[in-house]
Tab-separated table of C-alpha atoms in Angstrom:
chain	number	residue	atom	x	y	z
W	16	MET	CA	79.891	90.359	104.288
W	17	GLY	CA	83.168	89.960	102.421
W	18	ASN	CA	86.139	87.622	102.709
W	19	THR	CA	86.886	85.679	105.900
W	20	SER	CA	90.204	85.838	107.764
W	21	SER	CA	92.504	82.989	108.766
W	22	GLY	CA	95.392	82.384	111.130
W	23	SER	CA	96.375	80.267	114.134
W	24	VAL	CA	95.761	80.267	117.883
W	25	THR	CA	97.595	78.624	120.775
W	26	ALA	CA	95.399	76.101	122.614
W	27	THR	CA	96.498	74.447	125.867
W	28	ALA	CA	95.422	71.182	127.533
W	29	THR	CA	94.940	71.136	131.297
W	30	SER	CA	96.480	67.662	131.784
W	31	SER	CA	96.658	64.844	129.229
W	32	PRO	CA	96.572	65.624	125.466
W	33	VAL	CA	93.151	66.468	124.011
W	34	VAL	CA	92.053	66.042	120.402
W	35	LEU	CA	90.525	69.319	119.262
W	36	PRO	CA	88.336	68.434	116.265
W	37	LYS	CA	87.782	70.429	113.111
W	38	ASN	CA	84.848	72.878	113.310
W	39	THR	CA	85.299	73.648	117.005
W	40	TYR	CA	84.112	77.202	117.686
W	41	GLY	CA	85.582	80.134	119.571
W	42	VAL	CA	84.786	83.829	120.008
W	43	GLY	CA	87.158	86.774	120.211
W	44	ILE	CA	87.302	88.825	123.415
W	45	LEU	CA	87.383	92.515	122.499
W	46	SER	CA	87.265	95.293	125.089
W	47	GLY	CA	86.679	92.683	127.789
W	48	SER	CA	83.563	91.144	126.175
W	49	MET	CA	82.825	88.311	123.772
W	50	ASP	CA	82.272	89.752	120.289
W	51	PRO	CA	79.909	87.500	118.255
W	52	LEU	CA	81.054	89.108	115.000
W	53	THR	CA	84.504	87.555	115.567
W	54	LEU	CA	83.182	83.969	115.711
W	55	LEU	CA	85.804	81.545	114.391
W	56	LYS	CA	86.234	77.798	113.860
W	57	THR	CA	89.133	75.362	113.722
W	58	THR	CA	90.003	74.031	110.261
W	59	ALA	CA	91.753	70.747	111.142
W	60	ASP	CA	91.881	68.027	113.810
W	61	VAL	CA	94.750	68.857	116.198
W	62	THR	CA	96.066	67.082	119.311
W	63	VAL	CA	96.592	69.769	121.968
W	64	THR	CA	99.188	69.318	124.743
W	65	THR	CA	99.865	71.022	128.068
W	66	GLY	CA	102.752	72.942	126.523
W	67	GLY	CA	100.430	74.734	124.088
W	68	THR	CA	99.756	73.761	120.479
W	69	SER	CA	99.183	75.858	117.368
W	70	VAL	CA	95.695	75.327	115.906
W	71	PRO	CA	94.652	76.655	112.464
W	72	VAL	CA	91.433	78.689	112.479
W	73	ARG	CA	89.357	80.885	110.216
W	74	SER	CA	86.587	83.376	110.857
W	75	VAL	CA	82.977	82.379	110.231
W	76	LEU	CA	81.940	85.847	109.066
W	77	GLY	CA	83.656	88.177	106.636
W	78	GLY	CA	84.734	91.792	106.914
W	79	GLN	CA	87.606	93.800	108.323
W	80	ARG	CA	86.510	93.262	111.937
W	81	VAL	CA	87.615	89.621	111.760
W	82	ASN	CA	91.269	90.599	111.223
W	83	LEU	CA	92.330	89.939	114.822
W	84	ALA	CA	95.657	91.209	116.139
W	85	PRO	CA	98.302	88.864	117.597
W	86	GLY	CA	97.615	88.163	121.258
W	87	THR	CA	93.842	88.587	120.987
W	88	THR	CA	92.112	86.284	123.467
W	89	ILE	CA	89.805	83.612	122.061
W	90	ARG	CA	87.276	81.809	124.267
W	91	TRP	CA	86.113	78.347	123.214
W	92	ASP	CA	82.334	78.284	122.989
W	93	PRO	CA	81.091	75.961	124.336
W	94	ALA	CA	83.901	75.142	126.750
W	95	ILE	CA	85.892	71.980	125.980
W	96	PRO	CA	86.621	69.451	128.768
W	97	GLY	CA	90.367	69.023	129.304
W	98	LEU	CA	91.226	72.295	127.568
W	99	GLN	CA	91.930	75.704	129.044
W	100	PRO	CA	88.912	77.920	128.287
W	101	GLU	CA	90.913	80.517	126.408
W	102	ALA	CA	93.469	80.620	123.595
W	103	ASN	CA	95.496	83.413	122.000
W	104	VAL	CA	95.920	84.487	118.401
W	105	LEU	CA	99.443	83.855	117.125
W	106	ALA	CA	101.533	86.268	115.024
W	107	PRO	CA	100.969	87.647	112.447
W	108	GLY	CA	97.335	87.580	113.562
W	109	MET	CA	94.222	86.633	111.658
W	110	THR	CA	94.437	88.231	108.247
W	111	GLY	CA	92.638	88.315	104.908
W	112	GLY	CA	89.280	89.650	106.023
W	113	THR	CA	87.871	92.275	103.667
W	114	LYS	CA	84.660	94.287	103.751
W	115	ALA	CA	82.049	93.645	101.079
W	116	VAL	CA	81.157	96.752	99.067
W	117	GLY	CA	78.489	97.663	96.563
W	118	PHE	CA	74.765	97.112	96.181
W	119	GLY	CA	73.528	94.147	98.245
W	120	ALA	CA	76.624	93.863	100.453
W	121	VAL	CA	75.754	92.830	104.038
W	122	ALA	CA	77.404	94.789	106.838
W	123	GLN	CA	76.325	92.786	109.896
W	124	VAL	CA	74.835	89.461	111.038
W	125	ARG	CA	73.170	89.096	114.435
W	126	LEU	CA	71.276	86.436	116.407
W	127	TYR	CA	68.208	87.589	118.313
W	128	GLU	CA	64.739	86.558	119.519
W	129	SER	CA	62.687	89.342	117.952
W	130	THR	CA	62.504	91.171	114.639
W	131	GLY	CA	60.341	94.072	115.788
W	132	VAL	CA	61.654	97.456	114.649
W	133	GLU	CA	61.540	98.743	118.223
W	134	ASP	CA	63.826	95.893	119.309
W	135	LEU	CA	66.494	96.189	116.617
W	136	PHE	CA	68.785	98.288	118.795
W	137	LYS	CA	68.897	95.405	121.311
W	138	THR	CA	70.556	93.171	118.712
W	139	GLY	CA	73.456	95.567	118.377
W	140	VAL	CA	72.562	96.206	114.759
W	141	GLY	CA	74.023	99.560	113.826
W	142	LEU	CA	75.372	98.876	110.346
W	143	PHE	CA	73.093	98.242	107.401
W	144	PRO	CA	72.107	96.226	105.426
W	145	ALA	CA	72.010	93.581	108.152
W	146	LEU	CA	70.812	90.010	108.661
W	147	VAL	CA	69.161	88.982	111.958
W	148	LEU	CA	68.715	85.252	112.623
W	149	VAL	CA	65.764	84.317	114.862
W	150	TRP	CA	64.932	80.847	116.207
W	151	SER	CA	61.128	80.575	116.235
W	152	GLY	CA	60.540	77.070	117.647
W	153	SER	CA	60.670	73.287	117.181
W	154	ASP	CA	58.205	70.653	115.974
W	155	GLU	CA	58.417	66.859	116.151
W	156	ASP	CA	59.154	65.705	112.626
W	157	GLU	CA	59.412	61.926	112.923
W	158	ASN	CA	59.908	59.140	115.471
W	159	VAL	CA	62.952	57.249	114.240
W	160	GLY	CA	63.110	54.470	116.805
W	161	ARG	CA	63.433	53.718	120.446
W	162	GLY	CA	64.733	56.745	122.307
W	163	ALA	CA	65.210	58.989	119.238
W	164	THR	CA	63.050	61.618	117.548
W	165	LEU	CA	63.716	63.997	114.691
W	166	LEU	CA	62.975	67.626	115.526
W	167	ARG	CA	62.344	70.264	112.884
W	168	GLU	CA	63.843	73.562	114.010
W	169	ARG	CA	62.101	76.631	112.569
W	170	TRP	CA	64.031	79.832	111.816
W	171	VAL	CA	63.505	83.292	110.376
W	172	LEU	CA	66.338	85.154	108.672
W	173	ALA	CA	65.371	88.835	108.693
W	174	VAL	CA	66.843	91.139	106.050
W	175	VAL	CA	67.096	94.703	107.355
W	176	ALA	CA	67.853	97.440	104.830
W	177	SER	CA	68.236	101.090	105.776
W	178	ARG	CA	69.583	103.618	103.293
W	179	ALA	CA	69.634	107.388	103.199
W	180	ASP	CA	69.359	107.622	99.414
W	181	GLY	CA	65.674	106.863	98.981
W	182	ASP	CA	62.798	104.483	99.477
W	183	GLU	CA	63.032	102.697	96.131
W	184	THR	CA	66.732	101.933	96.474
W	185	ARG	CA	66.245	100.693	100.018
W	186	ARG	CA	63.472	98.333	98.944
W	187	ALA	CA	65.413	97.049	95.946
W	188	GLU	CA	68.513	96.315	98.033
W	189	ALA	CA	66.508	94.427	100.666
W	190	LEU	CA	64.880	92.270	97.994
W	191	GLN	CA	68.234	91.548	96.347
W	192	ILE	CA	69.731	90.371	99.649
W	193	LEU	CA	66.579	88.317	100.292
W	194	GLU	CA	67.082	86.524	96.971
W	195	ASP	CA	70.827	85.979	97.471
W	196	ALA	CA	70.361	84.625	101.005
W	197	SER	CA	67.548	82.297	99.893
W	198	GLU	CA	69.714	80.760	97.175
W	199	LEU	CA	72.670	80.335	99.539
W	200	ILE	CA	70.797	78.486	102.298
W	201	HIS	CA	68.191	76.489	100.340
W	202	LYS	CA	68.974	72.749	100.094
W	203	GLN	CA	72.242	73.148	102.001
W	204	SER	CA	73.156	70.609	104.688
W	205	VAL	CA	76.976	70.619	105.017
W	206	VAL	CA	79.421	73.498	105.525
W	207	ASP	CA	83.178	72.861	105.809
W	208	GLY	CA	82.438	69.171	106.358
W	209	GLU	CA	80.088	69.941	109.255
W	210	VAL	CA	76.594	68.481	108.926
W	211	PHE	CA	74.137	70.871	110.567
W	212	THR	CA	70.870	69.375	109.308
W	213	ALA	CA	70.068	65.702	108.583
W	214	PRO	CA	68.560	63.639	107.088
W	215	GLN	CA	66.902	66.562	105.282
W	216	PRO	CA	68.651	69.722	104.019
W	217	VAL	CA	67.664	73.301	104.770
W	218	LEU	CA	64.164	73.922	103.396
W	219	VAL	CA	62.915	77.451	102.652
W	220	SER	CA	59.183	77.363	103.412
W	221	ALA	CA	58.100	80.988	102.966
W	222	ARG	CA	59.295	84.537	102.378
W	223	SER	CA	57.466	87.716	103.324
W	224	ARG	CA	57.727	91.362	104.271
W	225	ILE	CA	57.838	91.662	108.051
W	226	VAL	CA	57.488	95.429	108.319
W	227	SER	CA	58.433	98.639	106.530
W	228	THR	CA	58.986	102.108	107.998
W	229	SER	CA	60.338	105.418	106.807
W	230	ALA	CA	63.768	104.303	108.013
W	231	ALA	CA	63.994	100.605	107.153
W	232	TYR	CA	62.565	97.687	105.231
W	233	ILE	CA	62.540	94.262	106.905
W	234	TYR	CA	61.883	91.079	104.937
W	235	GLY	CA	61.955	87.530	106.285
W	236	ILE	CA	62.977	84.097	105.038
W	237	GLN	CA	61.311	81.245	106.936
W	238	PHE	CA	63.311	78.026	106.790
W	239	SER	CA	63.857	74.843	108.756
W	240	THR	CA	66.609	72.432	109.755
W	241	VAL	CA	66.327	68.907	111.202
W	242	ARG	CA	68.155	67.438	114.181
W	243	SER	CA	67.959	64.313	116.311
W	244	LEU	CA	66.729	64.405	119.899
W	245	GLU	CA	68.111	61.460	121.871
W	246	LYS	CA	66.634	60.134	125.093
W	247	ARG	CA	68.980	60.693	128.032
W	248	GLU	CA	69.194	57.358	129.897
W	249	SER	CA	69.587	57.661	133.665
W	250	ARG	CA	68.875	54.014	134.592
W	251	VAL	CA	71.757	51.705	135.490
W	252	PHE	CA	71.694	48.031	134.440
W	253	PRO	CA	73.925	45.146	135.635
W	254	ALA	CA	76.310	43.696	133.066
W	255	PHE	CA	74.900	40.767	131.034
W	256	GLU	CA	77.740	38.256	131.224
W	257	GLN	CA	76.307	34.754	130.589
W	258	VAL	CA	73.231	32.916	129.320
W	259	GLU	CA	71.705	29.541	130.215
W	260	ALA	CA	70.288	27.403	127.385
W	261	LYS	CA	67.862	24.424	127.533
W	262	TRP	CA	67.290	22.000	124.671
W	263	PRO	CA	65.643	18.543	124.144
W	264	LEU	CA	67.971	15.528	123.842
W	265	PRO	CA	67.735	13.273	120.761
W	266	GLY	CA	65.341	10.384	121.331
W	267	THR	CA	63.702	11.864	124.409
W	268	PRO	CA	60.224	13.338	124.792
W	269	GLU	CA	60.058	16.986	123.793
W	270	ALA	CA	59.226	17.964	127.358
W	271	SER	CA	62.430	16.364	128.638
W	272	VAL	CA	65.193	18.930	128.680
W	273	VAL	CA	68.705	19.243	129.974
W	274	THR	CA	70.079	22.443	131.433
W	275	GLY	CA	73.315	23.511	129.869
W	276	ALA	CA	76.138	25.213	131.686
W	277	GLY	CA	76.406	28.972	131.659
W	278	ILE	CA	77.916	30.214	128.384
W	279	PRO	CA	80.100	33.329	128.821
W	280	ILE	CA	79.187	36.262	126.578
W	281	PRO	CA	82.284	37.761	124.862
W	282	THR	CA	82.981	41.345	125.884
């Protein structure tokens, strides 16, 4: 999609200072609505105070749209306990974003639950070529111990190409983007220090043509990521503070035991 933008925002704690970790996400508010194309992330750990603290950020996607003007409202997503839900872009704004040009350049990325041609307008896709990410389900991958299971999340990355200069060019561009995207995601597991799949990396399992029409070609990359599902414990247990030990005395029958005093357990 092109180069990303970078800049700083002012974050504010509601009471005591809050550590805002690297790779915390926010979304720009444009025309009164959250704009997913302006998704951004923090680039360093910063302690935020009630007086407002400057936090370095960069856009997740590339393009000119991610060059946000000073004063643009950013909403943390998800919300962060102890932090005001919104921040503001500091002067001189978020800069450096440039639009990708040429054959195989991607104009848009969207998240949606369907890749049917009749549903494309619902994703907000209006610029092509575009990528549409679809979550297709989860499978249990492995039981890794008491209260924890590895889940394999299954995804489809749809490549949508629509050009006015002919069928052959449209098909060739879609296939080129399919190849580029496959190479970029396959075997990846860490981005900007953020682990998003473990203990296994992204695995591309299949690629196929989803549908083709007179207006567009749609190809799909099926891939998977792995995450841990932890049991949520709702039971409450009393504190274990001491233990009582019994042992046989030297020279006495084995059945003869003496009860020792309670031994405090260090906390």
